[in-house]
GROMACS .gro file of C-alpha atoms in nm:
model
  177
    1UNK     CA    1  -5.366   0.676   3.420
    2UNK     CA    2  -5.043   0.658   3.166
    3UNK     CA    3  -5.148   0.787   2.825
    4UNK     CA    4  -4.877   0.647   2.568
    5UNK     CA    5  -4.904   0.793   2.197
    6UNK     CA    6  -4.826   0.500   1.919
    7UNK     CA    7  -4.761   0.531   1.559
    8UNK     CA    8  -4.792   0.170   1.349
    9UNK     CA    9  -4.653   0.134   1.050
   10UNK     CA   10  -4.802  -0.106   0.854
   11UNK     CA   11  -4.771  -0.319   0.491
   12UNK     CA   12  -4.938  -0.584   0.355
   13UNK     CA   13  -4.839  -0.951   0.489
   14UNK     CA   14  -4.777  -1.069   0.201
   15UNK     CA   15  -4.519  -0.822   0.052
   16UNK     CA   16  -4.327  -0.859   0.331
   17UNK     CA   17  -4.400  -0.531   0.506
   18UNK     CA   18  -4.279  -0.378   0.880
   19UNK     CA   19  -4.445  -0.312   1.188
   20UNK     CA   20  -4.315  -0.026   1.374
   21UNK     CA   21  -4.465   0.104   1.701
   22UNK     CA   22  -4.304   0.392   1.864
   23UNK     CA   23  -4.371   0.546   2.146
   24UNK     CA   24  -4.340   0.908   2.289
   25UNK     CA   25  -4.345   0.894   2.653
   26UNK     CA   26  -4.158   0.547   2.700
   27UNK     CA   27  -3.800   0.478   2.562
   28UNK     CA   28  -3.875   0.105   2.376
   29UNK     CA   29  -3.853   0.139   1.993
   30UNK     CA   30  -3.950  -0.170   1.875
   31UNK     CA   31  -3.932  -0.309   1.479
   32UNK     CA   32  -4.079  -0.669   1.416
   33UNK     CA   33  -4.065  -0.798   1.034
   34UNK     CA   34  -4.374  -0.949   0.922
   35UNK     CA   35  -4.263  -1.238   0.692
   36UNK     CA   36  -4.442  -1.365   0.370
   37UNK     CA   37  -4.574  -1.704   0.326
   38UNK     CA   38  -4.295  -1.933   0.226
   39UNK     CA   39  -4.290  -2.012  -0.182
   40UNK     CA   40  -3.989  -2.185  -0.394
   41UNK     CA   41  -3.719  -1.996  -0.507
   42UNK     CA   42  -3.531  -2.063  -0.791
   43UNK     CA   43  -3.165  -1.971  -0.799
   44UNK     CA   44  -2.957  -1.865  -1.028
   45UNK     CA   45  -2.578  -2.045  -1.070
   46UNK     CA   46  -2.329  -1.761  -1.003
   47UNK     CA   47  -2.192  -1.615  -1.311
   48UNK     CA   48  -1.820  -1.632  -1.335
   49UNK     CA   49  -1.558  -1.415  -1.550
   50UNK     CA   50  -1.286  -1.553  -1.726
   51UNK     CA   51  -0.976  -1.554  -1.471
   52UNK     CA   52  -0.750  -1.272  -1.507
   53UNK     CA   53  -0.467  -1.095  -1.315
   54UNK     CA   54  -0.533  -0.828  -1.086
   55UNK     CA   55  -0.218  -0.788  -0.971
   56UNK     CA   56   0.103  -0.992  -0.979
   57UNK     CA   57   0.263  -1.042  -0.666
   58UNK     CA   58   0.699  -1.078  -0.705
   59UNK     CA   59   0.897  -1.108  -0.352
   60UNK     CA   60   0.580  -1.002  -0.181
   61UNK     CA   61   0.520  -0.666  -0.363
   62UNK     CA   62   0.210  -0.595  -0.574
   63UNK     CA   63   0.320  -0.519  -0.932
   64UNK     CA   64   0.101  -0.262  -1.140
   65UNK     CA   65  -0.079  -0.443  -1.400
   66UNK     CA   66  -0.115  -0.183  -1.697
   67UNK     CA   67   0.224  -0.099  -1.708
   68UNK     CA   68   0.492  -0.244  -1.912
   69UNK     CA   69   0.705  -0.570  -1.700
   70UNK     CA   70   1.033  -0.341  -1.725
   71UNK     CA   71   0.893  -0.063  -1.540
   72UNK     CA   72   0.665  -0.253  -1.330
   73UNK     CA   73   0.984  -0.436  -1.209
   74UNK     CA   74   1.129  -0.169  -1.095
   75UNK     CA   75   0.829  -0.089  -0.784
   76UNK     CA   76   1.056  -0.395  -0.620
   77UNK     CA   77   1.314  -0.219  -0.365
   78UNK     CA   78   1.640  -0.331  -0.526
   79UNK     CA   79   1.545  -0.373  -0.842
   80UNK     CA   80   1.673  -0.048  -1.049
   81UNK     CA   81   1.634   0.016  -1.515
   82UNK     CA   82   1.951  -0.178  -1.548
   83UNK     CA   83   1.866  -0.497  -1.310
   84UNK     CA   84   1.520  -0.510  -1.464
   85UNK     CA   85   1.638  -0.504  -1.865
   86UNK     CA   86   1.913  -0.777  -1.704
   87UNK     CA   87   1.639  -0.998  -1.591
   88UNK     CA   88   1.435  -0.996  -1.901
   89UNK     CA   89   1.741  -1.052  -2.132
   90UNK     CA   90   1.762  -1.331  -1.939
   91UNK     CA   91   1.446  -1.462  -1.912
   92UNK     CA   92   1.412  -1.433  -2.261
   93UNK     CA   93   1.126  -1.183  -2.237
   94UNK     CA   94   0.986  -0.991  -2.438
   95UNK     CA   95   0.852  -0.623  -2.257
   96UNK     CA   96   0.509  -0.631  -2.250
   97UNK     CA   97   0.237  -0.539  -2.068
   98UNK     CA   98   0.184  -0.678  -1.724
   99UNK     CA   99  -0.129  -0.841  -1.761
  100UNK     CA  100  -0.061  -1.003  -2.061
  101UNK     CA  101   0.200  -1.271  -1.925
  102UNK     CA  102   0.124  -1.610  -1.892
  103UNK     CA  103   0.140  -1.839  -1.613
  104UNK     CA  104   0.494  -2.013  -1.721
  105UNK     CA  105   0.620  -1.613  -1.820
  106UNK     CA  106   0.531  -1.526  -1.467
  107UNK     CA  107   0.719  -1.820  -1.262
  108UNK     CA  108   1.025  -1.745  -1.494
  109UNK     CA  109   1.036  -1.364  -1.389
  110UNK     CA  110   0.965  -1.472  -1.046
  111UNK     CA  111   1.287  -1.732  -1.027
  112UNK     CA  112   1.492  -1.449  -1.183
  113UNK     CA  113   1.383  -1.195  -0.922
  114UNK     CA  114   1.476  -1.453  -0.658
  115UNK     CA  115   1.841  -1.465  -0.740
  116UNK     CA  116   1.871  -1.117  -0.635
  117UNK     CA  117   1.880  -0.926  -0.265
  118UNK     CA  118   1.542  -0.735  -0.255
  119UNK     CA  119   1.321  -0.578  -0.018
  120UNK     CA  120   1.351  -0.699   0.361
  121UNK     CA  121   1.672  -0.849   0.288
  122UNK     CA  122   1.856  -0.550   0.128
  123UNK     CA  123   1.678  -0.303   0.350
  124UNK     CA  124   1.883  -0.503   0.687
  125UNK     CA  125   2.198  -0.583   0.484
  126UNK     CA  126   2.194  -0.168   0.417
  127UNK     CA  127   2.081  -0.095   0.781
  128UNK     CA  128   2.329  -0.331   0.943
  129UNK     CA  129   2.653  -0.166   0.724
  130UNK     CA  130   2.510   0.156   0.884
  131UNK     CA  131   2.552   0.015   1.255
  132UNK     CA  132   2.829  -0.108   1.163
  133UNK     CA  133   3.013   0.219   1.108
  134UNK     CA  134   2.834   0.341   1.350
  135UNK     CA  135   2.991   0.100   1.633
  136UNK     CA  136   3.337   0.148   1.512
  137UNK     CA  137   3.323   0.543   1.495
  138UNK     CA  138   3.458   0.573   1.203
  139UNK     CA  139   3.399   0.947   1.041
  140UNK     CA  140   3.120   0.786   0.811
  141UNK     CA  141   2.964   0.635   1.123
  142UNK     CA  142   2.988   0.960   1.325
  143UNK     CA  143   2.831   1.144   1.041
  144UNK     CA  144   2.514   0.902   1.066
  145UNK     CA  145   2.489   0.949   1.431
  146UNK     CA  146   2.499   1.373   1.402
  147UNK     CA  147   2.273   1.330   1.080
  148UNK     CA  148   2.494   1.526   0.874
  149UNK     CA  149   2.624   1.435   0.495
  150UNK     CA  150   2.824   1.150   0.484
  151UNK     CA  151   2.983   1.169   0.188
  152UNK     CA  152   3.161   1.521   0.215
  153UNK     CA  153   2.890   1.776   0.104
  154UNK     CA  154   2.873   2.134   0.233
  155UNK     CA  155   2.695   2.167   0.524
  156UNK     CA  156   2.709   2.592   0.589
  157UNK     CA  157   2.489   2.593   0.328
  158UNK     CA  158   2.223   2.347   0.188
  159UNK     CA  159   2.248   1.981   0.376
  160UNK     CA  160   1.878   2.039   0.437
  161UNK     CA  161   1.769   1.687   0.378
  162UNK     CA  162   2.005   1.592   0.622
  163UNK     CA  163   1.939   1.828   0.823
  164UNK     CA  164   1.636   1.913   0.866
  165UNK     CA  165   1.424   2.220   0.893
  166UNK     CA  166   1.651   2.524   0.933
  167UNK     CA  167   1.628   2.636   1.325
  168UNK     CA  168   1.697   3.016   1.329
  169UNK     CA  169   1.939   3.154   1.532
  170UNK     CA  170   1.923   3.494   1.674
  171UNK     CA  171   2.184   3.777   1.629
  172UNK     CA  172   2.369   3.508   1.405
  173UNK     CA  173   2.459   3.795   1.152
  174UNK     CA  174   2.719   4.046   1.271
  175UNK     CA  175   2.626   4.435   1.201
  176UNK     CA  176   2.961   4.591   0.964
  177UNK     CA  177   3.101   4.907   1.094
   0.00000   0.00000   0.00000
């Protein structure tokens, strides 16, 4: 004969217990969910919190909320300390904090962003000047294509951003007799 071992788990019907039976020989493990008698529930209606900003969203970048709008501003690609003090002059402005502006504050600052080349579209315009020295092998263009300094820098020393990571060379120093 088969002799299975079973532990049962047991609570009361009514609180809405579990059943568990497990067994050591076989491989089922098996949970069933004893459910209560059915009784009215009352619910609640869902609190909700006044509306406020989590972030503020300008040309598709999220703008930090606890900082002041002239900073903030500047987490835009494109938009540098001068452009942003440009755009609140003439938005007529004043710099405060982020969260603090009102919905007819942020559509002006938005507008005023909007009249300027930012993120995708001054990422490509730089990227396509690039190829485009590139193509006509100009000395600027060759430069990009050996990754070295373009704009006349040393390169026996330093250039290490350029560069990269300095690859030793062996015997490179001559011995002095």
């Amino acid at each position: 004969s088969f002799f299975v071992r079973c532990w049962h788990f047991r609570e009361s019907a009514e609180q809405g217990g579990t059943m568990l039976a497990r067994s050591l020989n076989a491989r089922a493990f098996s949970a069933t969910r004893v459910m209560p008698a059915a009784r009215p529930v009352q619910v609640a209606a869902p609190r909700r919190a006044p509306l406020r900003v989590q972030n503020l969203r300008v040309n598709n970048v999220e703008i930090p909320n606890s900082k002041r709008i002239e900073i903030s501003l500047q987490y835009i690609y494109g938009i540098g300390q001068t452009t942003a003090k440009q755009i609140l002059i003439s938005t007529g402005l004043e710099n405060k904090k982020t969260y603090e502006l009102n919905e007819e504050e942020i559509n002006k600052i938005r507008d005023e962003v909007g009249k300027y080349t930012t993120e995708a579209d001054l990422r490509r315009q730089t990227a396509q000047n690039i190829k485009r020295l590139k193509d006509i092998g100009c000395y600027r263009g060759r430069r990009h294509i050996l990754g070295l300094p373009v704009r006349g820098q040393r390169t026996k020393t330093n250039a290490r951003t350029r560069k990269g990571k300095a690859k030793t060379v062996a015997n490179k120093k001559k011995a002095v007799k």
